[in-house]
């Protein structure tokens, strides 16, 4: 009985010692800044791309939000003024509104008295200019969405090359720590590129959908305005 108790005590002590040794040998958690620094040269252009993507998205989001805000009943007020013959009042209302739709209608109002085809052409020309303004820097955001993952993968390839060179130059047996650290450091750039590229891609498509909505409103307003000019009252 005494020997059995001694055996249990010894086993428990050995288990406690093993757990304590394992806890001491457990690696410390890797900090985010350490991972960023381990990524190498590719992290610098990736950081610049992330800043560019954030700036473009925020700037375009605010611009499109402002462009989509037409006052309630704006088209109806323009219609009533035109039917009443108050062209100057309609022009003044458009000048005070400052949206793509208002600028298109203002151009059409300034052309009243000319052939309908000329009015339509002038409205279309202003619409093209407004669409170009709405799409400003969207191509750059799409470039970031495509380039960031590719740049991250390039950083991984160059990092893996450096890791294998270090392994080839190591004397004696290669430790698993040397191999694993070289690989995970190289993979950091791929992960970073995807983290930047995926939100940029989603943001790009979101902005495109907002532009499509604004363009639809512009087309609807221009068609409604041209139909108004063809009413018998005029």
XYZ file of N, CA and C in Angstrom:
702
model
N 0.837 -1.210 0.000
C 0.000 0.000 0.000
C 0.862 1.247 0.000
N 1.920 1.187 0.828
C 2.826 2.347 0.897
C 3.525 2.579 -0.430
N 3.949 1.481 -1.071
C 4.636 1.607 -2.370
C 3.706 2.158 -3.436
N 2.407 1.777 -3.386
C 1.442 2.291 -4.350
C 1.247 3.790 -4.188
N 1.166 4.272 -2.932
C 1.029 5.699 -2.683
C 2.241 6.472 -3.165
N 3.438 5.898 -2.939
C 4.671 6.557 -3.396
C 4.704 6.649 -4.917
N 4.213 5.597 -5.585
C 4.198 5.588 -7.056
C 3.253 6.654 -7.601
N 2.051 6.785 -6.963
C 1.075 7.793 -7.410
C 1.624 9.201 -7.213
N 2.284 9.385 -6.037
C 2.852 10.702 -5.745
C 3.943 11.069 -6.744
N 4.791 10.082 -7.067
C 5.883 10.319 -8.022
C 5.340 10.650 -9.407
N 4.293 9.906 -9.812
C 3.686 10.154 -11.137
C 3.071 11.544 -11.219
N 2.361 11.926 -10.147
C 1.760 13.256 -10.124
C 2.804 14.352 -10.165
N 3.895 14.124 -9.428
C 4.969 15.116 -9.429
C 5.609 15.235 -10.797
N 5.807 14.074 -11.467
C 6.392 14.104 -12.811
C 5.473 14.823 -13.791
N 4.158 14.577 -13.665
C 3.198 15.237 -14.561
C 3.196 16.741 -14.367
N 3.231 17.170 -13.092
C 3.264 18.606 -12.788
C 4.519 19.250 -13.333
N 5.635 18.550 -13.181
C 6.900 19.084 -13.693
C 6.887 19.189 -15.204
N 6.288 18.171 -15.864
C 6.226 18.194 -17.328
C 5.353 19.339 -17.817
N 4.218 19.554 -17.145
C 3.342 20.662 -17.523
C 4.027 22.002 -17.335
N 4.724 22.155 -16.235
C 5.438 23.396 -15.976
C 6.515 23.633 -17.007
N 7.216 22.555 -17.378
C 8.273 22.690 -18.393
C 7.687 23.048 -19.740
N 6.511 22.434 -20.063
C 5.856 22.750 -21.332
C 5.371 24.174 -21.366
N 4.882 24.669 -20.224
C 4.417 26.055 -20.173
C 5.563 27.022 -20.357
N 6.714 26.680 -19.784
C 7.878 27.548 -19.951
C 8.378 27.527 -21.373
N 8.245 26.339 -22.030
C 8.754 26.220 -23.395
C 7.775 26.744 -24.437
N 6.525 27.015 -24.018
C 5.514 27.492 -24.966
C 5.924 28.842 -25.545
N 5.829 28.994 -26.846
C 6.250 30.249 -27.470
C 5.320 31.391 -27.109
N 5.860 32.590 -27.058
C 5.061 33.766 -26.785
C 4.237 34.112 -28.029
N 3.088 34.720 -27.812
C 2.249 35.122 -28.937
C 2.948 36.206 -29.752
N 2.780 36.109 -31.077
C 3.450 37.040 -31.979
C 2.609 38.308 -32.079
N 3.226 39.453 -31.899
C 2.522 40.720 -31.985
C 2.330 41.113 -33.444
N 1.285 41.915 -33.683
C 0.959 42.326 -35.042
C 2.075 43.155 -35.654
N 2.681 44.024 -34.863
C 3.759 44.863 -35.379
C 4.965 44.023 -35.767
N 5.194 42.930 -35.010
C 6.311 42.043 -35.349
C 6.052 41.344 -36.677
N 4.802 40.927 -36.897
C 4.461 40.309 -38.171
C 4.634 41.292 -39.328
N 4.211 42.536 -39.103
C 4.333 43.549 -40.155
C 5.801 43.791 -40.508
N 6.640 43.851 -39.483
C 8.068 44.063 -39.731
C 8.703 42.841 -40.392
N 8.183 41.658 -40.066
C 8.741 40.437 -40.642
C 8.387 40.291 -42.113
N 7.365 41.030 -42.575
C 6.949 40.898 -43.961
C 7.948 41.417 -44.966
N 8.864 42.266 -44.542
C 9.905 42.750 -45.445
C 9.490 43.947 -46.272
N 10.183 44.125 -47.381
C 10.025 45.318 -48.207
C 8.609 45.464 -48.770
N 7.930 44.347 -49.036
C 6.614 44.414 -49.673
C 5.571 45.089 -48.786
N 5.817 45.146 -47.471
C 4.836 45.758 -46.581
C 4.726 47.264 -46.781
N 5.796 47.890 -47.287
C 5.772 49.348 -47.496
C 4.806 49.726 -48.613
N 4.953 49.143 -49.836
C 3.952 49.489 -50.873
C 2.549 49.016 -50.516
N 2.437 47.914 -49.776
C 1.111 47.458 -49.358
C 0.464 48.463 -48.408
N 1.258 49.039 -47.524
C 0.727 50.061 -46.616
C 0.275 51.287 -47.401
N 1.039 51.676 -48.416
C 0.649 52.823 -49.247
C -0.635 52.528 -50.022
N -0.759 51.300 -50.523
C -1.980 50.929 -51.237
C -3.192 50.947 -50.317
N -3.006 50.505 -49.078
C -4.135 50.516 -48.135
C -4.581 51.940 -47.831
N -3.629 52.846 -47.660
C -3.982 54.247 -47.410
C -4.699 54.858 -48.613
N -4.204 54.532 -49.812
C -4.850 55.050 -51.030
C -6.268 54.527 -51.158
N -6.468 53.237 -50.856
C -7.804 52.650 -50.959
C -8.768 53.298 -49.972
N -8.318 53.524 -48.751
C -9.174 54.152 -47.742
C -9.548 55.564 -48.159
N -8.552 56.320 -48.637
C -8.812 57.711 -49.041
C -9.798 57.763 -50.205
N -9.580 56.941 -51.232
C -10.447 56.976 -52.412
C -11.867 56.580 -52.040
N -12.003 55.525 -51.237
C -13.344 55.071 -50.891
C -14.100 56.140 -50.098
N -13.464 56.708 -49.091
C -14.132 57.708 -48.256
C -14.489 58.942 -49.082
N -13.541 59.407 -49.906
C -13.784 60.601 -50.719
C -14.912 60.372 -51.722
N -14.912 59.218 -52.387
C -15.972 58.915 -53.352
C -17.312 58.693 -52.658
N -17.292 58.046 -51.504
C -18.531 57.796 -50.775
C -19.217 59.110 -50.410
N -18.444 60.056 -49.892
C -19.018 61.339 -49.509
C -19.501 62.121 -50.742
N -18.728 62.045 -51.827
C -19.113 62.741 -53.055
C -20.402 62.175 -53.636
N -20.505 60.855 -53.694
C -21.699 60.225 -54.252
C -22.913 60.434 -53.358
N -22.681 60.447 -52.054
C -23.792 60.695 -51.133
C -24.363 62.094 -51.354
N -23.476 63.056 -51.585
C -23.923 64.426 -51.848
C -24.604 64.528 -53.207
N -24.066 63.818 -54.208
C -24.622 63.881 -55.559
C -26.006 63.249 -55.639
N -26.275 62.281 -54.781
C -27.567 61.579 -54.819
C -28.667 62.332 -54.099
N -28.318 63.409 -53.395
C -29.312 64.125 -52.588
C -29.956 65.251 -53.380
N -31.070 64.949 -54.001
C -31.899 65.990 -54.607
C -32.991 66.372 -53.609
N -33.313 67.646 -53.497
C -34.386 68.040 -52.572
C -35.694 67.339 -52.926
N -36.501 67.087 -51.929
C -37.798 66.439 -52.154
C -38.658 67.299 -53.083
N -39.202 66.646 -54.104
C -40.071 67.349 -55.041
C -39.338 68.276 -55.983
N -38.029 68.073 -56.176
C -37.248 68.977 -57.024
C -37.764 68.967 -58.455
N -37.954 67.777 -59.021
C -38.414 67.696 -60.408
C -39.804 68.299 -60.577
N -40.657 68.095 -59.595
C -42.008 68.654 -59.683
C -41.990 70.181 -59.642
N -41.117 70.733 -58.815
C -41.026 72.198 -58.735
C -40.514 72.779 -60.053
N -39.541 72.112 -60.660
C -39.040 72.556 -61.962
C -40.157 72.497 -63.000
N -40.922 71.411 -62.969
C -41.999 71.248 -63.939
C -43.040 72.361 -63.801
N -43.439 72.668 -62.576
C -44.440 73.706 -62.344
C -43.929 75.076 -62.799
N -42.647 75.374 -62.536
C -42.082 76.657 -62.942
C -42.031 76.785 -64.454
N -41.650 75.699 -65.131
C -41.565 75.743 -66.587
C -42.948 75.898 -67.198
N -43.911 75.161 -66.667
C -45.279 75.271 -67.187
C -45.860 76.654 -66.945
N -45.405 77.293 -65.853
C -45.880 78.644 -65.555
C -45.096 79.709 -66.306
N -44.099 79.325 -67.041
C -43.285 80.279 -67.785
C -42.191 80.940 -66.981
N -41.969 80.466 -65.745
C -40.931 81.052 -64.871
C -39.607 80.335 -65.112
N -39.011 80.569 -66.270
C -37.763 79.898 -66.632
C -36.615 80.379 -65.748
N -36.578 81.682 -65.464
C -35.503 82.217 -64.628
C -35.569 81.636 -63.207
N -36.773 81.473 -62.690
C -36.915 80.867 -61.371
C -36.448 79.421 -61.359
N -36.724 78.694 -62.440
C -36.269 77.314 -62.552
C -34.745 77.251 -62.634
N -34.154 78.179 -63.382
C -32.693 78.221 -63.473
C -32.079 78.506 -62.105
N -32.673 79.443 -61.374
C -32.157 79.801 -60.057
C -32.242 78.608 -59.093
N -33.333 77.860 -59.165
C -33.489 76.683 -58.311
C -32.437 75.633 -58.634
N -32.163 75.438 -59.907
C -31.127 74.479 -60.312
C -29.751 74.923 -59.830
N -29.462 76.230 -59.936
C -28.160 76.747 -59.521
C -27.957 76.588 -58.017
N -29.028 76.654 -57.252
C -28.917 76.532 -55.803
C -28.840 75.086 -55.330
N -29.168 74.131 -56.182
C -29.252 72.729 -55.757
C -27.901 72.017 -55.827
N -27.106 72.251 -56.842
C -25.749 71.723 -56.960
C -25.696 70.193 -56.908
N -26.392 69.544 -57.832
C -26.315 68.102 -58.018
C -26.177 67.827 -59.510
N -25.776 66.624 -59.903
C -25.689 66.326 -61.334
C -27.006 66.541 -62.069
N -28.105 66.134 -61.454
C -29.408 66.304 -62.094
C -29.731 67.783 -62.296
N -29.479 68.590 -61.278
C -29.786 70.021 -61.387
C -28.929 70.697 -62.449
N -27.674 70.303 -62.576
C -26.808 70.914 -63.587
C -27.245 70.525 -64.997
N -27.720 69.278 -65.151
C -28.233 68.874 -66.455
C -29.482 69.676 -66.829
N -30.397 69.787 -65.877
C -31.628 70.517 -66.171
C -31.359 72.000 -66.392
N -30.399 72.541 -65.660
C -30.057 73.956 -65.843
C -29.553 74.211 -67.260
N -28.730 73.285 -67.763
C -28.248 73.432 -69.141
C -29.413 73.349 -70.126
N -30.352 72.425 -69.874
C -31.512 72.339 -70.748
C -32.368 73.590 -70.708
N -32.498 74.184 -69.518
C -33.297 75.408 -69.377
C -32.684 76.570 -70.151
N -31.355 76.621 -70.170
C -30.690 77.702 -70.902
C -30.838 77.542 -72.414
N -31.205 76.348 -72.850
C -31.347 76.092 -74.291
C -32.810 76.136 -74.752
N -33.738 76.480 -73.871
C -35.150 76.553 -74.267
C -35.328 77.631 -75.341
N -36.026 77.272 -76.388
C -36.192 78.152 -77.544
C -35.454 77.616 -78.746
N -34.460 76.734 -78.506
C -33.739 76.076 -79.580
C -34.474 74.794 -79.968
N -34.122 74.196 -81.103
C -34.731 72.912 -81.473
C -34.527 71.857 -80.368
N -35.509 70.975 -80.247
C -35.479 69.978 -79.177
C -34.229 69.096 -79.258
N -33.766 68.826 -80.451
C -32.576 67.983 -80.616
C -31.356 68.659 -80.010
N -31.240 69.971 -80.178
C -30.117 70.700 -79.601
C -30.178 70.684 -78.073
N -31.387 70.823 -77.536
C -31.546 70.769 -76.076
C -31.143 69.397 -75.553
N -31.593 68.355 -76.251
C -31.258 66.986 -75.841
C -29.752 66.746 -75.883
N -29.099 67.248 -76.938
C -27.648 67.068 -77.070
C -26.892 67.781 -75.953
N -27.310 69.000 -75.631
C -26.634 69.750 -74.572
C -26.796 69.056 -73.223
N -27.978 68.490 -72.958
C -28.197 67.765 -71.705
C -27.324 66.512 -71.650
N -27.228 65.804 -72.784
C -26.406 64.594 -72.830
C -24.935 64.917 -72.599
N -24.469 66.021 -73.162
C -23.064 66.402 -72.979
C -22.762 66.704 -71.514
N -23.657 67.425 -70.858
C -23.470 67.701 -69.438
C -23.526 66.398 -68.636
N -24.420 65.481 -69.032
C -24.525 64.200 -68.342
C -23.238 63.398 -68.435
N -22.588 63.416 -69.597
C -21.319 62.701 -69.750
C -20.240 63.284 -68.840
N -20.213 64.604 -68.747
C -19.238 65.254 -67.866
C -19.499 64.881 -66.408
N -20.759 64.867 -66.020
C -21.106 64.533 -64.636
C -20.765 63.079 -64.317
N -21.010 62.180 -65.241
C -20.662 60.772 -65.015
C -19.157 60.603 -64.875
N -18.408 61.345 -65.689
C -16.946 61.294 -65.584
C -16.481 61.772 -64.210
N -17.135 62.797 -63.673
C -16.791 63.280 -62.337
C -17.141 62.253 -61.269
N -18.273 61.589 -61.442
C -18.681 60.586 -60.464
C -17.713 59.403 -60.437
N -17.164 59.049 -61.581
C -16.281 57.888 -61.686
C -14.815 58.218 -61.406
N -14.549 59.432 -60.984
C -13.170 59.847 -60.717
C -12.511 58.941 -59.676
N -11.309 58.473 -59.973
C -10.477 57.640 -59.082
C -11.007 56.226 -58.871
N -12.122 55.862 -59.496
C -12.605 54.494 -59.343
C -11.649 53.490 -59.981
N -11.030 53.870 -61.086
C -10.061 52.984 -61.725
C -8.871 52.726 -60.799
N -8.469 53.746 -60.050
C -7.362 53.573 -59.101
C -7.748 52.599 -57.989
N -8.998 52.679 -57.518
C -9.455 51.755 -56.483
C -9.493 50.328 -57.015
N -9.923 50.159 -58.245
C -9.921 48.828 -58.857
C -8.498 48.306 -59.012
N -7.566 49.198 -59.319
C -6.158 48.799 -59.426
C -5.625 48.321 -58.092
N -5.976 49.014 -57.019
C -5.558 48.586 -55.682
C -6.119 47.207 -55.359
N -7.394 46.993 -55.697
C -8.038 45.709 -55.413
C -7.342 44.556 -56.127
N -6.822 44.817 -57.333
C -6.133 43.763 -58.067
C -4.656 43.666 -57.760
N -4.024 44.808 -57.500
C -2.568 44.826 -57.326
C -2.134 44.369 -55.937
N -2.926 44.659 -54.901
C -2.510 44.324 -53.535
C -2.276 42.821 -53.341
N -3.221 41.940 -53.747
C -2.934 40.510 -53.598
C -1.741 40.046 -54.418
N -1.578 40.609 -55.627
C -0.442 40.217 -56.460
C 0.874 40.661 -55.837
N 0.889 41.870 -55.288
C 2.091 42.360 -54.629
C 2.395 41.538 -53.380
N 1.338 41.170 -52.657
C 1.539 40.320 -51.488
C 2.114 38.975 -51.863
N 1.634 38.398 -52.950
C 2.168 37.108 -53.402
C 3.618 37.250 -53.852
N 3.955 38.363 -54.502
C 5.340 38.600 -54.891
C 6.245 38.669 -53.666
N 5.770 39.364 -52.614
C 6.546 39.416 -51.382
C 6.735 38.048 -50.765
N 5.715 37.193 -50.869
C 5.839 35.832 -50.347
C 6.871 35.033 -51.128
N 6.848 35.163 -52.450
C 7.809 34.425 -53.275
C 9.239 34.840 -52.956
N 9.479 36.156 -52.881
C 10.835 36.608 -52.572
C 11.235 36.212 -51.151
N 10.271 36.235 -50.224
C 10.564 35.809 -48.858
C 10.896 34.337 -48.773
N 10.177 33.502 -49.533
C 10.465 32.066 -49.555
C 11.827 31.791 -50.159
N 12.169 32.566 -51.181
C 13.499 32.399 -51.778
C 14.577 32.691 -50.739
N 14.392 33.796 -49.994
C 15.357 34.131 -48.952
C 15.411 33.078 -47.862
N 14.247 32.496 -47.507
C 14.219 31.469 -46.465
C 14.968 30.227 -46.905
N 14.780 29.802 -48.147
C 15.463 28.609 -48.625
C 16.962 28.846 -48.827
N 17.329 30.077 -49.161
C 18.756 30.396 -49.235
C 19.391 30.267 -47.858
N 18.693 30.765 -46.835
C 19.204 30.654 -45.467
C 19.303 29.201 -45.038
N 18.337 28.377 -45.445
C 18.386 26.952 -45.113
C 19.553 26.276 -45.806
N 19.780 26.639 -47.093
C 20.878 26.033 -47.844
C 22.233 26.405 -47.259
N 22.333 27.597 -46.691
C 23.606 28.062 -46.131
C 23.811 27.624 -44.688
N 22.760 27.071 -44.070
C 22.888 26.644 -42.671
C 23.787 25.423 -42.575
N 24.654 25.407 -41.583
C 25.558 24.291 -41.372
C 24.881 23.236 -40.507
N 25.078 21.989 -40.876
C 24.488 20.915 -40.100
C 23.011 20.733 -40.420
N 22.305 20.113 -39.518
C 20.879 19.854 -39.719
C 20.084 21.150 -39.565
N 19.017 21.276 -40.368
C 18.162 22.457 -40.338
C 17.097 22.269 -39.262
N 16.995 23.224 -38.383
C 16.015 23.128 -37.311
C 14.623 23.449 -37.842
N 13.594 22.774 -37.313
C 12.218 23.097 -37.732
C 11.865 24.566 -37.474
N 12.448 25.156 -36.417
C 12.164 26.546 -36.102
C 12.625 27.469 -37.205
N 13.815 27.208 -37.749
C 14.333 28.038 -38.836
C 13.445 27.919 -40.062
N 13.012 26.702 -40.385
C 12.176 26.483 -41.557
C 10.806 27.136 -41.396
N 10.167 26.912 -40.240
C 8.813 27.429 -40.036
C 8.792 28.949 -39.940
N 9.786 29.527 -39.266
C 9.810 30.982 -39.134
C 9.991 31.648 -40.483
N 10.845 31.091 -41.337
C 11.043 31.659 -42.662
C 9.788 31.603 -43.506
N 9.048 30.508 -43.378
C 7.826 30.343 -44.176
C 6.726 31.280 -43.688
N 6.478 31.338 -42.376
C 5.366 32.172 -41.911
C 5.659 33.657 -42.106
N 6.931 34.032 -42.025
C 7.256 35.429 -42.293
C 6.989 35.783 -43.756
N 7.272 34.815 -44.649
C 7.032 35.063 -46.070
C 5.537 35.117 -46.383
N 4.739 34.335 -45.676
C 3.305 34.302 -45.937
C 2.575 35.544 -45.434
N 3.225 36.331 -44.604
C 2.591 37.539 -44.056
C 2.168 38.484 -45.177
N 2.978 38.621 -46.190
C 2.660 39.573 -47.262
C 1.446 39.126 -48.071
N 1.306 37.815 -48.292
C 0.121 37.327 -49.001
C -1.144 37.623 -48.214
N -1.111 37.355 -46.906
C -2.268 37.644 -46.059
C -2.584 39.133 -46.065
N -1.546 39.964 -45.984
C -1.757 41.416 -45.986
C -2.359 41.885 -47.305
N -1.843 41.349 -48.415
C -2.375 41.721 -49.719
C -3.842 41.371 -49.871
N -4.240 40.192 -49.342
C -5.646 39.801 -49.408
C -6.507 40.666 -48.487
N -5.977 40.997 -47.317
C -6.719 41.845 -46.383
C -6.990 43.212 -46.987
N -6.063 43.711 -47.810
C -6.253 45.012 -48.469
C -7.119 44.870 -49.716
N -6.848 43.835 -50.506
C -7.513 43.688 -51.788
C -8.996 43.368 -51.703
N -9.387 42.508 -50.778
C -10.791 42.115 -50.683
C -11.704 43.286 -50.307
N -11.401 44.060 -49.251
C -12.256 45.229 -48.969
C -12.244 46.255 -50.094
N -11.095 46.418 -50.753
C -11.037 47.372 -51.869
C -11.939 46.918 -53.010
N -11.981 45.624 -53.258
C -12.836 45.087 -54.318
C -14.318 45.270 -53.976
N -14.668 44.968 -52.726
C -16.050 45.149 -52.280
C -16.437 46.631 -52.333
N -15.533 47.500 -51.858
C -15.801 48.933 -51.887
C -15.966 49.454 -53.302
N -15.164 48.954 -54.225
C -15.268 49.377 -55.623
C -16.642 49.028 -56.192
N -17.086 47.812 -55.975
C -18.388 47.400 -56.494
C -19.526 48.158 -55.824
N -19.376 48.478 -54.554
C -20.392 49.268 -53.869
C -20.513 50.657 -54.491
N -19.365 51.294 -54.755
C -19.380 52.621 -55.365
C -19.952 52.583 -56.776
N -19.634 51.520 -57.520
C -20.183 51.380 -58.871
C -21.704 51.283 -58.823
N -22.224 50.537 -57.850
C -23.679 50.426 -57.725
C -24.312 51.772 -57.372
N -23.637 52.568 -56.541
C -24.152 53.897 -56.206
C -24.155 54.809 -57.441
N -23.114 54.721 -58.247
C -23.045 55.529 -59.472
C -24.153 55.122 -60.438
N -24.387 53.826 -60.565
C -25.459 53.354 -61.442
C -26.810 53.925 -61.004
N -27.021 53.984 -59.701
C -28.277 54.534 -59.190
C -28.413 56.017 -59.524
N -27.324 56.768 -59.378
C -27.348 58.201 -59.698
C -27.555 58.422 -61.191
N -26.880 57.617 -62.022
C -27.029 57.745 -63.473
C -28.467 57.447 -63.888
N -29.076 56.468 -63.256
C -30.481 56.161 -63.550
C -31.375 57.367 -63.234
N -31.113 58.003 -62.092
C -31.898 59.195 -61.727
C -31.664 60.329 -62.727
N -30.434 60.471 -63.207
C -30.133 61.497 -64.197
C -30.883 61.234 -65.501
N -30.884 59.982 -65.942
C -31.573 59.641 -67.180
C -33.086 59.870 -67.042
N -33.625 59.474 -65.919
C -35.067 59.658 -65.699
C -35.441 61.138 -65.713
N -34.639 61.968 -65.044
C -34.941 63.402 -64.977
C -34.822 64.058 -66.336
N -33.809 63.660 -67.113
C -33.633 64.273 -68.434
C -34.769 63.884 -69.374
N -35.202 62.624 -69.329
C -36.317 62.189 -70.183
C -37.601 62.910 -69.783
N -37.815 63.041 -68.490
C -39.007 63.737 -67.999
C -38.998 65.200 -68.428
N -37.797 65.816 -68.393
C -37.690 67.228 -68.789
C -37.961 67.397 -70.279
N -37.415 66.508 -71.102
C -37.644 66.602 -72.547
C -39.109 66.343 -72.893
N -39.737 65.435 -72.181
C -41.164 65.216 -72.398
C -41.976 66.460 -72.014
N -41.512 67.133 -70.969
C -42.190 68.358 -70.536
C -42.159 69.421 -71.617
N -41.032 69.532 -72.311
C -40.904 70.556 -73.350
C -41.794 70.269 -74.554
N -42.266 69.028 -74.698
C -43.095 68.679 -75.829
C -44.591 68.713 -75.507
N -44.928 69.094 -74.281
C -46.350 69.169 -73.905
C -47.021 70.311 -74.668
N -48.282 70.167 -74.962
C -48.988 71.200 -75.770
C -48.995 72.571 -75.132
N -48.907 72.630 -73.751
C -48.972 73.936 -73.098
C -47.829 74.833 -73.499
N -46.725 74.200 -73.926
C -45.569 74.992 -74.291
C -45.555 75.328 -75.775
